[in-house]
CSV table of C-alpha atoms and ligand atoms in Angstrom, one decimal:
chain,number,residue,atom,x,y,z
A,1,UNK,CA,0.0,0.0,0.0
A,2,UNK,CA,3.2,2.5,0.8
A,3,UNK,CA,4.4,1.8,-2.3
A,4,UNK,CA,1.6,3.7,-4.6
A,5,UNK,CA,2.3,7.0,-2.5
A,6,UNK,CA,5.9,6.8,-2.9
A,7,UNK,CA,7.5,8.8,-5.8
A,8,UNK,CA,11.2,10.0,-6.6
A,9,UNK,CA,11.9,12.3,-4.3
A,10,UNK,CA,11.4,9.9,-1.3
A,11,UNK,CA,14.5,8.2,-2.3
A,12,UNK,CA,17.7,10.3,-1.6
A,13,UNK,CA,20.0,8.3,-3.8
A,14,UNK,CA,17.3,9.4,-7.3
A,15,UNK,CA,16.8,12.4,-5.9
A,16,UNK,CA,20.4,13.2,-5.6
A,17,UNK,CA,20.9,11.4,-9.2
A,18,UNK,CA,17.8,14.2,-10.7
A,19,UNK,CA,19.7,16.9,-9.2
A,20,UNK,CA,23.0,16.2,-10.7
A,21,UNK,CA,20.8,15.5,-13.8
A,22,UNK,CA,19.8,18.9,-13.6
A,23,UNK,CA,22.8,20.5,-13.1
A,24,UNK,CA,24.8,18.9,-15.7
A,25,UNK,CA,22.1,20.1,-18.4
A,26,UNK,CA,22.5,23.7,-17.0
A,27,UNK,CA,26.2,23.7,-17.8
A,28,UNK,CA,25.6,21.8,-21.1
A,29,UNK,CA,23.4,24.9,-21.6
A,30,UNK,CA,26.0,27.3,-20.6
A,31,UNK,CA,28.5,25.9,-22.7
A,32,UNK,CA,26.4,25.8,-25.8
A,33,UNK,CA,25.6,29.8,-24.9
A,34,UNK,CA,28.8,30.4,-24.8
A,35,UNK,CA,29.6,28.6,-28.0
A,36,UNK,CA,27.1,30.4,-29.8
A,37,UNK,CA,28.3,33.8,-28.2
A,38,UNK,CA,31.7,33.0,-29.5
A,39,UNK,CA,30.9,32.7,-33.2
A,40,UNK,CA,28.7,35.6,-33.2
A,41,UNK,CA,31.9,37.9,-31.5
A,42,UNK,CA,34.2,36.2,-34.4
A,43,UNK,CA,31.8,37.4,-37.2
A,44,UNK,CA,31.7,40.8,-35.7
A,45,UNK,CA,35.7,40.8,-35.7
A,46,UNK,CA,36.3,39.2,-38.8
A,47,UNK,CA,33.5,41.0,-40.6
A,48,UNK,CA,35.0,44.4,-40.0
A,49,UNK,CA,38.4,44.7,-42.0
A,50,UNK,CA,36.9,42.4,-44.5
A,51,UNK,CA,34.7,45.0,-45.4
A,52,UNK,CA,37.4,47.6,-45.6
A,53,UNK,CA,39.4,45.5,-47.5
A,54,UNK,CA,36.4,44.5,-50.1
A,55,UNK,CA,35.3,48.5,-50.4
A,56,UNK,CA,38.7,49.3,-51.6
A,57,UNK,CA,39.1,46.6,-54.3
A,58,UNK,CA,35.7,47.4,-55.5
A,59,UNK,CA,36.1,51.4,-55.9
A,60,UNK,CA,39.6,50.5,-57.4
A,61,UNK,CA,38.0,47.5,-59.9
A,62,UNK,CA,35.3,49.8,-60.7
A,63,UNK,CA,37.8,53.0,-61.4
A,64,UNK,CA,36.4,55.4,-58.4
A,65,UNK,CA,39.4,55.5,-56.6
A,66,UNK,CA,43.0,55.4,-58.1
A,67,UNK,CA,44.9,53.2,-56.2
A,68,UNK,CA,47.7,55.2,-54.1
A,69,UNK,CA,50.2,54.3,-51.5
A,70,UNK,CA,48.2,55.8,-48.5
A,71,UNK,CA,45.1,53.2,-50.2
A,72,UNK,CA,47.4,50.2,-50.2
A,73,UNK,CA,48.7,51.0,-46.3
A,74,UNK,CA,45.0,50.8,-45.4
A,75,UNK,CA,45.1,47.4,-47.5
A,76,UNK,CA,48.1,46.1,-45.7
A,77,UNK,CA,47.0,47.7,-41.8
A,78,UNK,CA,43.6,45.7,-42.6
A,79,UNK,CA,45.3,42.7,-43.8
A,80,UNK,CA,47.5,43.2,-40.5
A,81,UNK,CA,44.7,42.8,-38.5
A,82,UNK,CA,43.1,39.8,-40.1
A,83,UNK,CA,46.3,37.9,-39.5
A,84,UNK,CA,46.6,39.3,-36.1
A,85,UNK,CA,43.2,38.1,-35.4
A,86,UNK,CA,43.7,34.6,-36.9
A,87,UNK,CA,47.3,34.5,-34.8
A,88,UNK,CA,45.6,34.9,-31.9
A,89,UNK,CA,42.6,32.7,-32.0
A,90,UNK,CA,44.7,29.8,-32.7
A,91,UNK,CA,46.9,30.7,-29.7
A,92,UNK,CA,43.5,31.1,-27.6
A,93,UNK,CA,42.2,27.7,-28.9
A,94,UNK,CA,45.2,26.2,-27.5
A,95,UNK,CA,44.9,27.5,-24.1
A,96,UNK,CA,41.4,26.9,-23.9
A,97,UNK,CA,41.9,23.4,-25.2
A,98,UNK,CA,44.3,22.4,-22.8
A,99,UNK,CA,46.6,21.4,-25.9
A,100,UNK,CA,49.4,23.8,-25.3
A,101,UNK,CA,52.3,22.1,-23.4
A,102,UNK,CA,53.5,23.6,-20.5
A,103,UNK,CA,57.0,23.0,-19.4
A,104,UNK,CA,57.4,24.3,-16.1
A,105,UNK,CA,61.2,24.3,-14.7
A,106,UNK,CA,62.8,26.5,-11.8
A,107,UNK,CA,64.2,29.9,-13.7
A,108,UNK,CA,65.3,33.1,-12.5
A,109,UNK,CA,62.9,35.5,-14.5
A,110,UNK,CA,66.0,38.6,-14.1
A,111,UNK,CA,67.9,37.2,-17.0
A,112,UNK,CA,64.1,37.4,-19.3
A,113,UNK,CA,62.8,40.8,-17.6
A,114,UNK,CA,66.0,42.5,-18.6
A,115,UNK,CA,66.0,41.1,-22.3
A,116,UNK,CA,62.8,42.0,-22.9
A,117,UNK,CA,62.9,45.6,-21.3
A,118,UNK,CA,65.8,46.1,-23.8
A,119,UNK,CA,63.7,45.1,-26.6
A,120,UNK,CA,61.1,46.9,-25.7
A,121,UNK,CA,62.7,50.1,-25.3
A,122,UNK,CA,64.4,50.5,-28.3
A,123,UNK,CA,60.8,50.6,-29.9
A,124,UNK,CA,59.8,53.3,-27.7
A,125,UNK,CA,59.5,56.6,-29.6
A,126,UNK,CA,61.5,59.3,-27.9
A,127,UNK,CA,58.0,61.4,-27.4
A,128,UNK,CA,56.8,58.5,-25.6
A,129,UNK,CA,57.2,57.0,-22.3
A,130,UNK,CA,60.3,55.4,-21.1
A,131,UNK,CA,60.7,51.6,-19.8
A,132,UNK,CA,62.4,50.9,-16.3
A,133,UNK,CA,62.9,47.5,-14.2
A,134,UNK,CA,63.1,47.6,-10.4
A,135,UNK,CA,64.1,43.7,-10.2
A,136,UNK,CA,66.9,42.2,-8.4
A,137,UNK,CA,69.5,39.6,-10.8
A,138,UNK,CA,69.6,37.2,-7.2
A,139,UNK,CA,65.9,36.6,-7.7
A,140,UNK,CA,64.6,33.5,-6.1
A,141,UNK,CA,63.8,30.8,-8.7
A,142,UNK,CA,60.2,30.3,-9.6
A,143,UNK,CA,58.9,27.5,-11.2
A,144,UNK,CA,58.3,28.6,-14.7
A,145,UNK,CA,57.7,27.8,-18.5
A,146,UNK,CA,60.1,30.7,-20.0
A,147,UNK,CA,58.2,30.8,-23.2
A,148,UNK,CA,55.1,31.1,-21.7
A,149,UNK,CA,56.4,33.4,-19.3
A,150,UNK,CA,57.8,35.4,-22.2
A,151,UNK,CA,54.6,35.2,-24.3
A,152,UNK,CA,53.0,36.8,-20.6
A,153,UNK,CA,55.4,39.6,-20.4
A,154,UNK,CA,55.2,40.9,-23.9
A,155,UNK,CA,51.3,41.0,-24.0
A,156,UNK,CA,51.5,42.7,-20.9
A,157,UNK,CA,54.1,45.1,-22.3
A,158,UNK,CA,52.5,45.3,-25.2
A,159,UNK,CA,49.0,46.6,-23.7
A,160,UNK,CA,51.3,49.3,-21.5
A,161,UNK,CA,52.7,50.9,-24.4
A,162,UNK,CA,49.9,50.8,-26.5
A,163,UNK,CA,47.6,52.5,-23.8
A,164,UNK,CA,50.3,54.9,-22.6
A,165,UNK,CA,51.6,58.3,-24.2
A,166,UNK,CA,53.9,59.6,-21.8
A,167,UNK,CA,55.4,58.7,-18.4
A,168,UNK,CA,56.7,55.8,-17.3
A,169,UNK,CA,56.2,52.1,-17.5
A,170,UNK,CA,57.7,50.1,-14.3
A,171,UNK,CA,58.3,46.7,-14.1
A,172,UNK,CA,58.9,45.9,-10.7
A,173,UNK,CA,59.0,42.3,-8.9
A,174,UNK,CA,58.9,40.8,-5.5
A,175,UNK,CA,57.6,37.7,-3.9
A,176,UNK,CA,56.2,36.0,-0.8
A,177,UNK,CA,56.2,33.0,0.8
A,178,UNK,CA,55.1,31.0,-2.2
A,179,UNK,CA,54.9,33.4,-4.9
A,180,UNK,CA,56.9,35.6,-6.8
A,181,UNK,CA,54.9,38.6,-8.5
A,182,UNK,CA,55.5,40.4,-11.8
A,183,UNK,CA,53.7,43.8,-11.8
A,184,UNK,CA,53.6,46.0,-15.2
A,185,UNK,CA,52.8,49.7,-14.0
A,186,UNK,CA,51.7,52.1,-16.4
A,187,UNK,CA,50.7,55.9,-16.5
A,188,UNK,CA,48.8,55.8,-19.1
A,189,UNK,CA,44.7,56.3,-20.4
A,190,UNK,CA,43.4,53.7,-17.5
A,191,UNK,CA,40.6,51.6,-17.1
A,192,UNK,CA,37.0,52.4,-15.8
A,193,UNK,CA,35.5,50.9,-12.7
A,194,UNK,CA,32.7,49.4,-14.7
A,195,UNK,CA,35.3,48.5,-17.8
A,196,UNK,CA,37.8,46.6,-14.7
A,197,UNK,CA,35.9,43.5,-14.4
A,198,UNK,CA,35.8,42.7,-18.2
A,199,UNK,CA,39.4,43.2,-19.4
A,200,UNK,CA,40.5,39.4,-19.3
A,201,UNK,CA,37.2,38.1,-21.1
A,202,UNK,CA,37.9,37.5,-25.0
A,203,UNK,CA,37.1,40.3,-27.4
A,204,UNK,CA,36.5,42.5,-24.5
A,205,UNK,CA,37.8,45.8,-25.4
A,206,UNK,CA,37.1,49.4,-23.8
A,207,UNK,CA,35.4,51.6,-26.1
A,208,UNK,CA,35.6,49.8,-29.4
A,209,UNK,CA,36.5,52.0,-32.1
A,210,UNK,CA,38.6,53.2,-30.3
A,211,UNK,CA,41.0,50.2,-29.5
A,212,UNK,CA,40.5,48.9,-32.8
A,213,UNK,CA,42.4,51.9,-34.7
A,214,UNK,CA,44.9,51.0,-31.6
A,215,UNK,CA,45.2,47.3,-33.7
A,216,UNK,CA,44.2,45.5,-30.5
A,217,UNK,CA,42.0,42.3,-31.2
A,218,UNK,CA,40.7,42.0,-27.4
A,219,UNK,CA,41.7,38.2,-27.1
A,220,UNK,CA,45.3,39.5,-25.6
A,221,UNK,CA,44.2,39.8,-21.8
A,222,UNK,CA,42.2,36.1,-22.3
A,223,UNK,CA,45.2,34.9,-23.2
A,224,UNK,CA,47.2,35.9,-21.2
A,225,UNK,CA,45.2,34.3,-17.8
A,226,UNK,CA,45.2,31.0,-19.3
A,227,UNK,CA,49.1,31.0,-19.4
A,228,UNK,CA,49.2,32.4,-15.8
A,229,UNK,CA,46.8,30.0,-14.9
A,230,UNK,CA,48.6,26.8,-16.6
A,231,UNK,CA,51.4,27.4,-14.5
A,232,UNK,CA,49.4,27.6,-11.2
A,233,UNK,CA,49.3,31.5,-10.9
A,234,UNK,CA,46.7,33.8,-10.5
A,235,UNK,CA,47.1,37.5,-12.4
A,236,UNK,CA,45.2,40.9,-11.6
A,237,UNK,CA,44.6,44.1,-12.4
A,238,UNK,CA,44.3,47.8,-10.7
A,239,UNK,CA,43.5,51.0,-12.3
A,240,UNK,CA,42.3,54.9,-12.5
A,241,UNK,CA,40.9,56.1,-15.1
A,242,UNK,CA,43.1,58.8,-16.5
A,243,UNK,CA,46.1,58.1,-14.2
A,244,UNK,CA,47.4,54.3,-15.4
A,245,UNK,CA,47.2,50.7,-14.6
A,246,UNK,CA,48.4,48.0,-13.0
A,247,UNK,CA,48.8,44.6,-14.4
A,248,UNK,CA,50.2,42.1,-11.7
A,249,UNK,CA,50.7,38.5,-11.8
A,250,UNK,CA,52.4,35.6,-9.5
A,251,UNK,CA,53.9,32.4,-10.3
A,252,UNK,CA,54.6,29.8,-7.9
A,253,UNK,CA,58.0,29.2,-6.1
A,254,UNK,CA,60.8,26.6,-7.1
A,255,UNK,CA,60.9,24.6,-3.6
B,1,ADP,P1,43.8,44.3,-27.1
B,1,ADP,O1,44.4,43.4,-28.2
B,1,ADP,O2,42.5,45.0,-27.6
B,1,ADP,O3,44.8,45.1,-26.4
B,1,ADP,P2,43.6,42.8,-24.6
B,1,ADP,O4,42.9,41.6,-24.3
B,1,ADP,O5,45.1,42.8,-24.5
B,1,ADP,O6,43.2,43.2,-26.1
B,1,ADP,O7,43.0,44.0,-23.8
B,1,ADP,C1,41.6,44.2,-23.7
B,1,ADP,C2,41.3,45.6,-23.4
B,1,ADP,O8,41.7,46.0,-22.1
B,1,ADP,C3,42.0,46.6,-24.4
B,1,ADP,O9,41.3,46.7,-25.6
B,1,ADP,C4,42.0,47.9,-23.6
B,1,ADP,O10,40.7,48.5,-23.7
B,1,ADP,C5,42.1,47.4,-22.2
B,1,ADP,N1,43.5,47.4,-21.7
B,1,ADP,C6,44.4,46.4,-21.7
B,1,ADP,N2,45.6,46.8,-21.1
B,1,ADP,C7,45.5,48.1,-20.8
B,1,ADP,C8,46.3,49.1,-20.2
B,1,ADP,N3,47.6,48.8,-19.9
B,1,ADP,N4,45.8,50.4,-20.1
B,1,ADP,C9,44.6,50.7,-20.4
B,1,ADP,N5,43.7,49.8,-21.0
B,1,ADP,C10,44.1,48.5,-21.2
């Protein structure tokens, strides 16, 4: 007689069994929304300098413009861009994937920080701002991929000069007990409070138009967690708007 009364959620093992049920379908759900979201950001990127590209070859095939040097720099910068774009969604894929190998080793970053603020400053324009390291060369090893590391440090880099016109970029280092931190302070057009919370998701990008005549693709900052994160770090950022930003990130210690 019990039996006719009893239904599914009397039994804690199926009712447990419908809730993970329900849950996995919810994330099967957020996946698929995000796949979907994904594609439509890609056309949106991809659609833009392909359009620029098309409108000039058609005013030139059709004998409204003729075609000049300054025309064929826009070709070339929109070109740029496409295989910027393409560059850097296959490097996304990887990290998202889980594909990329990650070769983690102790390393003393010095040796890479000072390389790369070399390189990096002889690009600088002398209007612009200038690059300085506060780093010690006895730095305590950190366990580290150095390409990866690398790959970190120039995005970072990257983003500093390209959002910066004057002052000065500092790369300064320290560590804790378990970590040793890499922060990339800049004085240059900062962030927003409400922009702050976006800046690692892909294609995110302040103020569009803006950033896109800057050549920046948005996937940069996505990136760059996923590398941090392969090797067990965690990476942040700080920021006024109008005074600079702070990109800082931690890698773990070579016991
Ligand atoms: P992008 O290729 O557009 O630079 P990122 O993922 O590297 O893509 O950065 C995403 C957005 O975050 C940028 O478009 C820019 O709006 C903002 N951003 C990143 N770094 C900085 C910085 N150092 N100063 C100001 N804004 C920044």
């Amino acid at each position: 007689e019990w039996s006719e009364r009893m239904s599914f959620s009397d039994i804690p093992e199926l009712n447990q069994l419908a809730l993970s049920f329900n849950k996995m379908a919810a994330s099967l759900q957020n996946v698929e929304k995000e796949r979907r979201e994904l594609i439509s950001d890609l056309t949106h990127e991809l659609r833009t300098p392909l359009t620029i590209v098309r409108g000039y070859l058609e005013e030139i095939a059709d004998g409204h413009i003729e075609p000049s040097p300054l025309i064929y720099q826009q070709l070339a910068k929109e070109t740029k861009r496409l295989e910027r774009l393409v560059n850097d969604l296959q490097e996304l894929s990887k990290v998202e994937s889980g594909y990329l190998p990650i070769h983690q080793k102790p390393v003393n970053l010095y040796p890479l920080l000072t390389s790369l603020v070399q390189r990096f400053s002889d690009q600088l324009l002398e209007e612009g701002p200038t690059l300085q390291l506060d780093s010690k060369p006895d730095s305590p090893l950190v366990l580290a991929d150095l390409d990866r590391t690398e790959q970190i440090l120039v995005n970072l880099l990257g983003n500093a000069i390209r959002y910066t016109e004057t002052g000065t970029i500092l790369v300064k280092t320290g560590n804790d007990l378990n970590f040793f931190w890499v922060a990339v302070m800049d004085t240059g057009i900062g962030i927003s409070p409400e922009d702050l919370p976006h800046v690692f998701e892909r294609f995110w990008r302040a103020d569009r138009s803006r950033s896109r005549n800057s050549g920046g693709t948005g996937i940069g900052l996505a990136i760059t967690r996923r590398l941090v994160e392969l090797q067990g770090g965690r990476i942040a950022v700080s920021s006024r708007l109008g005074e600079g930003s702070t990109f800082q990130f931690c890698l773990p210690l070579a016991k």
